[in-house]
Amino acid sequence: MTSVRDIPRPRVGDAPAAARSVHLSKVYGEGDTRVVALDAVDVEFPRGVFTAIMGPSGSGKSTLMHCMAGLDAVTDGQAYIGDTELSSLNDRQLTTLRRDEIGFVFQAYNLLPTLTALENITLPMDIAGRRPDQAWLTTVIDTVGLGQRLGHRPSELSGGQQQRVACARALASRPEIIFADEPTGNLDSRSGADVLSFLRRSVKEMGQTIVMVTHDPVAASYSDRVLFLADGRIVDSMTSPTRERVLERMKAFDGQPEA
Ligand SMILES: Nc1ncnc2c1ncn2[C@@H]1O[C@H](COP(=O)(O)OP(=O)(O)O)[C@@H](O)[C@H]1O
Ligand SMILES: [Mg+2]
């Protein structure tokens, strides 16, 4: 089976970003229904960095993640995972890249109800016929902190525990990058904090690269830097964010944080 690792990757610099875009645009519809969801976005997601993306509803956050992850075709410009430009791949190569190099976490946990937590974590690799790296898997499972509950089914777990299983599943194949779209959107603040701590530890202790969309200043404060999107453009960024500073910045943009 061809792996994306077999595809030549021209090196651009000494430390290529885990993912980046070059003048990335995405337009939906035509004529009266034409929407520019992304407007020539240049962005880099450095390796081992936890980036949060914030912005009003409809500012293009989900579209950016979908285009970066090859789930949605770009209208103009390029999206790279490592040094692989996504539009250079055929469907089969893109599928392989998504499977091996990209992890996803969505607001809905998307776990299979008939499988245990552990089986859910290893499912993508089982489907792909890949042997998990046992040492890595052990680290992921230790970090997810489910202890005795690894044999439980999703219905026997709290929302926060289920989302941690979904995060562990995304981490298990040791992808180049994880995209998380409002992963704490359905959780109370306590469960959300558990999920965010787990994501934070995977960056700090395992060197994972994470891009997370959130509208919650507390969630954003777990990241290393925040990018602010408005009308399909990156309009600001903040390193070492705190809840207070993020909140201040959100107020500065047309008055209203996203409802
Ligand atoms: N599949 C689609 N078809 C048409 N328009 C879309 C589609 N997906 C998103 N859009 C539009 O693109 C813009 C950005 O959407 P989105 O990326 O979902 O924003 P966000 O995640 O920041 O709320 C919005 O105006 C939205 O209505
Ligand atoms: Mg969205």
Short mmCIF file of C-alpha atoms and ligand atoms in Angstrom, two decimals:
data_model
loop_
_atom_site.label_atom_id
_atom_site.label_comp_id
_atom_site.label_asym_id
_atom_site.label_seq_id
_atom_site.Cartn_x
_atom_site.Cartn_y
_atom_site.Cartn_z
CA MET A 1 0.00 0.00 0.00
CA THR A 2 1.33 3.43 -0.88
CA SER A 3 1.84 5.59 2.14
CA VAL A 4 1.93 9.32 1.98
CA ARG A 5 5.39 8.96 3.49
CA ASP A 6 6.46 7.50 0.11
CA ILE A 7 5.39 10.64 -1.70
CA PRO A 8 8.43 12.88 -2.17
CA ARG A 9 8.32 15.91 0.08
CA PRO A 10 10.46 18.77 -1.13
CA ARG A 11 11.85 20.48 1.94
CA VAL A 12 11.01 24.13 2.12
CA GLY A 13 12.92 24.99 5.26
CA ASP A 14 14.66 23.32 8.15
CA ALA A 15 11.58 23.02 10.29
CA PRO A 16 8.55 22.81 8.04
CA ALA A 17 5.23 23.59 9.64
CA ALA A 18 2.92 20.66 10.34
CA ALA A 19 0.46 22.40 8.02
CA ARG A 20 0.24 25.70 6.21
CA SER A 21 -1.79 27.52 3.62
CA VAL A 22 -0.70 29.84 0.86
CA HIS A 23 -3.26 32.37 -0.38
CA LEU A 24 -5.99 29.90 0.41
CA SER A 25 -9.42 30.94 -0.81
CA LYS A 26 -12.71 29.13 -0.64
CA VAL A 27 -15.81 30.39 -2.42
CA TYR A 28 -19.20 28.71 -2.06
CA GLY A 29 -22.02 29.20 -4.56
CA GLU A 30 -22.34 31.59 -7.47
CA GLY A 31 -24.06 34.84 -8.32
CA ASP A 32 -26.46 35.94 -5.62
CA THR A 33 -25.51 33.05 -3.35
CA ARG A 34 -21.74 33.52 -3.74
CA VAL A 35 -19.95 33.49 -0.38
CA VAL A 36 -16.22 34.05 0.07
CA ALA A 37 -15.67 31.83 3.11
CA LEU A 38 -11.87 32.19 3.02
CA ASP A 39 -10.12 35.14 1.41
CA ALA A 40 -6.46 34.45 0.50
CA VAL A 41 -5.44 33.10 3.90
CA ASP A 42 -1.73 32.59 4.61
CA VAL A 43 -1.26 30.64 7.81
CA GLU A 44 1.28 28.31 9.38
CA PHE A 45 0.68 25.71 12.06
CA PRO A 46 4.13 24.99 13.55
CA ARG A 47 4.94 21.51 14.83
CA GLY A 48 4.29 20.88 18.50
CA VAL A 49 2.20 24.03 18.88
CA PHE A 50 -1.41 24.23 20.09
CA THR A 51 -3.24 26.85 18.01
CA ALA A 52 -6.76 28.06 18.75
CA ILE A 53 -8.90 29.67 16.07
CA MET A 54 -11.57 32.12 17.13
CA GLY A 55 -13.95 34.39 15.31
CA PRO A 56 -17.63 35.17 14.87
CA SER A 57 -20.06 32.62 13.52
CA GLY A 58 -19.64 32.39 9.75
CA SER A 59 -16.10 33.84 9.76
CA GLY A 60 -14.68 30.72 8.07
CA LYS A 61 -13.24 28.72 10.98
CA SER A 62 -14.71 25.36 10.00
CA THR A 63 -14.02 25.99 6.32
CA LEU A 64 -10.36 26.65 7.10
CA MET A 65 -10.06 23.36 8.98
CA HIS A 66 -11.90 21.42 6.28
CA CYS A 67 -9.70 22.85 3.52
CA MET A 68 -6.50 22.26 5.53
CA ALA A 69 -7.57 18.67 6.18
CA GLY A 70 -8.46 17.91 2.58
CA LEU A 71 -12.13 17.39 3.42
CA ASP A 72 -13.09 20.26 1.15
CA ALA A 73 -11.43 21.32 -2.12
CA VAL A 74 -9.94 24.81 -2.20
CA THR A 75 -11.04 27.40 -4.77
CA ASP A 76 -7.65 29.07 -5.01
CA GLY A 77 -4.26 28.84 -3.34
CA GLN A 78 -2.71 25.83 -1.62
CA ALA A 79 -3.07 23.79 1.54
CA TYR A 80 -0.07 21.77 2.74
CA ILE A 81 0.21 19.00 5.30
CA GLY A 82 3.94 18.94 6.01
CA ASP A 83 5.33 19.61 2.56
CA THR A 84 2.59 17.76 0.73
CA GLU A 85 0.31 20.03 -1.26
CA LEU A 86 -3.14 18.51 -1.04
CA SER A 87 -4.32 19.24 -4.59
CA SER A 88 -1.28 17.34 -5.92
CA LEU A 89 -2.70 14.11 -4.50
CA ASN A 90 -5.13 11.76 -6.21
CA ASP A 91 -8.15 10.51 -4.26
CA ARG A 92 -6.40 7.41 -2.99
CA GLN A 93 -3.34 9.35 -1.82
CA LEU A 94 -5.58 11.93 -0.15
CA THR A 95 -7.47 9.19 1.68
CA THR A 96 -4.21 7.70 2.87
CA LEU A 97 -2.90 11.07 4.00
CA ARG A 98 -6.09 11.80 5.92
CA ARG A 99 -5.91 8.42 7.59
CA ASP A 100 -2.23 8.52 8.53
CA GLU A 101 -1.37 12.18 8.97
CA ILE A 102 -4.54 13.90 10.18
CA GLY A 103 -6.66 13.41 13.27
CA PHE A 104 -10.12 14.89 13.71
CA VAL A 105 -12.16 15.74 16.75
CA PHE A 106 -15.66 17.12 16.25
CA GLN A 107 -18.22 18.58 18.60
CA ALA A 108 -20.15 15.30 18.41
CA TYR A 109 -17.98 12.47 19.71
CA ASN A 110 -18.76 10.09 16.82
CA LEU A 111 -17.93 6.95 18.79
CA LEU A 112 -19.31 3.55 17.82
CA PRO A 113 -21.81 2.57 20.55
CA THR A 114 -21.18 -1.18 20.36
CA LEU A 115 -17.42 -0.91 20.88
CA THR A 116 -15.55 -0.33 24.13
CA ALA A 117 -13.54 2.84 24.69
CA LEU A 118 -10.30 1.02 23.88
CA GLU A 119 -11.79 -0.55 20.73
CA ASN A 120 -12.97 2.89 19.61
CA ILE A 121 -9.47 4.29 20.12
CA THR A 122 -7.81 1.64 17.96
CA LEU A 123 -10.63 1.28 15.40
CA PRO A 124 -9.16 3.48 12.64
CA MET A 125 -5.90 1.56 12.77
CA ASP A 126 -7.73 -1.77 12.90
CA ILE A 127 -9.68 -0.80 9.79
CA ALA A 128 -6.49 0.25 8.04
CA GLY A 129 -4.82 -3.02 9.05
CA ARG A 130 -2.13 -1.10 10.85
CA ARG A 131 -0.40 -2.27 13.99
CA PRO A 132 -0.44 0.48 16.56
CA ASP A 133 2.90 1.58 17.94
CA GLN A 134 2.40 -0.05 21.37
CA ALA A 135 4.60 2.36 23.30
CA TRP A 136 2.79 5.31 21.78
CA LEU A 137 -0.62 3.78 22.36
CA THR A 138 0.27 3.12 25.98
CA THR A 139 1.30 6.76 26.37
CA VAL A 140 -1.93 7.97 24.78
CA ILE A 141 -4.03 5.66 26.96
CA ASP A 142 -2.15 6.68 30.11
CA THR A 143 -2.65 10.33 29.23
CA VAL A 144 -6.37 9.97 28.44
CA GLY A 145 -6.82 8.99 32.07
CA LEU A 146 -9.75 6.58 31.71
CA GLY A 147 -8.25 3.94 33.99
CA GLN A 148 -10.71 1.10 34.49
CA ARG A 149 -13.21 2.54 32.05
CA LEU A 150 -11.34 1.53 28.90
CA GLY A 151 -13.59 -1.56 28.70
CA HIS A 152 -16.76 0.51 29.00
CA ARG A 153 -19.02 1.37 26.08
CA PRO A 154 -19.72 5.01 25.23
CA SER A 155 -23.17 4.92 26.89
CA GLU A 156 -21.43 4.06 30.16
CA LEU A 157 -19.17 7.12 29.94
CA SER A 158 -19.82 10.80 30.62
CA GLY A 159 -19.70 13.31 27.77
CA GLY A 160 -16.26 14.46 28.81
CA GLN A 161 -14.96 10.90 28.97
CA GLN A 162 -16.43 10.15 25.54
CA GLN A 163 -14.75 13.22 24.08
CA ARG A 164 -11.44 12.19 25.65
CA VAL A 165 -11.86 8.81 23.92
CA ALA A 166 -12.44 10.66 20.63
CA CYS A 167 -9.26 12.70 21.25
CA ALA A 168 -7.29 9.54 22.06
CA ARG A 169 -8.60 7.98 18.85
CA ALA A 170 -7.34 11.01 16.90
CA LEU A 171 -3.95 10.76 18.62
CA ALA A 172 -3.53 6.99 18.30
CA SER A 173 -2.09 6.95 14.79
CA ARG A 174 0.33 9.71 15.79
CA PRO A 175 -0.84 12.07 13.05
CA GLU A 176 1.11 15.07 11.84
CA ILE A 177 -1.72 17.32 13.01
CA ILE A 178 -5.05 17.17 14.82
CA PHE A 179 -7.94 19.43 13.87
CA ALA A 180 -10.58 19.87 16.56
CA ASP A 181 -13.76 21.82 15.73
CA GLU A 182 -15.33 23.08 18.98
CA PRO A 183 -14.40 19.89 20.85
CA THR A 184 -15.79 21.24 24.12
CA GLY A 185 -18.92 22.76 22.57
CA ASN A 186 -21.22 20.11 24.07
CA LEU A 187 -19.52 19.84 27.44
CA ASP A 188 -20.00 21.47 30.82
CA SER A 189 -17.00 23.49 31.99
CA ARG A 190 -15.60 20.73 34.22
CA SER A 191 -15.68 18.06 31.47
CA GLY A 192 -14.42 20.62 28.98
CA ALA A 193 -11.45 21.29 31.25
CA ASP A 194 -10.62 17.56 31.31
CA VAL A 195 -10.65 17.39 27.51
CA LEU A 196 -8.59 20.57 27.18
CA SER A 197 -6.04 19.36 29.73
CA PHE A 198 -5.69 16.15 27.76
CA LEU A 199 -5.14 18.06 24.50
CA ARG A 200 -2.68 20.37 26.26
CA ARG A 201 -0.69 17.40 27.63
CA SER A 202 -0.58 15.74 24.22
CA VAL A 203 1.11 18.87 22.87
CA LYS A 204 3.44 19.37 25.83
CA GLU A 205 4.41 15.77 26.54
CA MET A 206 3.98 14.10 23.15
CA GLY A 207 4.82 16.99 20.82
CA GLN A 208 1.47 16.76 19.05
CA THR A 209 0.36 19.63 16.80
CA ILE A 210 -3.22 20.76 17.39
CA VAL A 211 -5.50 23.29 15.75
CA MET A 212 -8.71 23.88 17.68
CA VAL A 213 -11.69 26.04 16.82
CA THR A 214 -13.44 27.46 19.85
CA HIS A 215 -15.60 30.40 20.84
CA ASP A 216 -14.74 29.97 24.52
CA PRO A 217 -11.98 32.24 25.93
CA VAL A 218 -11.26 29.66 28.63
CA ALA A 219 -10.72 26.94 26.02
CA ALA A 220 -8.52 29.30 24.01
CA SER A 221 -6.38 29.94 27.10
CA TYR A 222 -5.16 26.32 26.95
CA SER A 223 -3.53 27.03 23.56
CA ASP A 224 -0.11 28.48 22.76
CA ARG A 225 -1.50 31.07 20.41
CA VAL A 226 -4.85 32.27 19.16
CA LEU A 227 -5.65 33.30 15.59
CA PHE A 228 -8.66 35.55 15.13
CA LEU A 229 -10.68 35.16 11.95
CA ALA A 230 -13.20 37.64 10.55
CA ASP A 231 -14.87 37.53 7.14
CA GLY A 232 -12.56 34.80 5.91
CA ARG A 233 -9.33 36.55 6.90
CA ILE A 234 -6.92 36.26 9.79
CA VAL A 235 -7.19 39.65 11.41
CA ASP A 236 -5.16 39.19 14.58
CA SER A 237 -3.16 36.75 16.68
CA MET A 238 -2.15 36.42 20.31
CA THR A 239 0.55 34.29 21.94
CA SER A 240 0.35 32.92 25.49
CA PRO A 241 -3.34 33.81 25.69
CA THR A 242 -5.18 34.21 28.96
CA ARG A 243 -8.94 34.14 29.36
CA GLU A 244 -8.97 37.85 30.22
CA ARG A 245 -6.85 38.95 27.26
CA VAL A 246 -8.88 36.84 24.82
CA LEU A 247 -12.10 38.27 26.21
CA GLU A 248 -10.76 41.82 25.84
CA ARG A 249 -9.75 41.15 22.25
CA MET A 250 -13.14 39.64 21.42
CA LYS A 251 -14.88 42.70 22.81
CA ALA A 252 -12.67 44.90 20.66
CA PHE A 253 -14.01 43.19 17.52
CA ASP A 254 -17.41 44.68 16.81
CA GLY A 255 -18.49 44.41 20.39
CA GLN A 256 -19.91 40.91 20.55
CA PRO A 257 -18.36 37.55 21.28
CA GLU A 258 -19.97 34.74 19.29
CA ALA A 259 -23.24 33.64 20.88
N1 LIG B 1 -21.26 23.98 2.24
C1 LIG B 1 -21.47 25.30 2.19
N2 LIG B 1 -22.20 25.86 1.21
C2 LIG B 1 -22.41 27.19 1.13
N3 LIG B 1 -21.92 28.07 2.03
C3 LIG B 1 -21.19 27.58 3.04
C4 LIG B 1 -20.93 26.18 3.19
N4 LIG B 1 -20.16 26.00 4.30
C5 LIG B 1 -19.96 27.21 4.83
N5 LIG B 1 -20.57 28.17 4.07
C6 LIG B 1 -20.55 29.62 4.33
O1 LIG B 1 -19.19 30.01 4.45
C7 LIG B 1 -19.04 30.96 5.52
C8 LIG B 1 -18.07 30.40 6.56
O2 LIG B 1 -18.68 29.28 7.19
P1 LIG B 1 -17.95 28.43 8.33
O3 LIG B 1 -16.58 28.09 7.88
O4 LIG B 1 -18.85 27.30 8.67
O5 LIG B 1 -17.88 29.48 9.52
P2 LIG B 1 -17.60 29.26 11.08
O6 LIG B 1 -17.10 27.87 11.29
O7 LIG B 1 -16.60 30.32 11.43
O8 LIG B 1 -18.91 29.52 11.77
C9 LIG B 1 -20.43 31.24 6.05
O9 LIG B 1 -20.94 32.37 5.40
C10 LIG B 1 -21.19 29.99 5.65
O10 LIG B 1 -22.56 30.28 5.49
MG MG B 2 -17.87 26.29 12.44
#
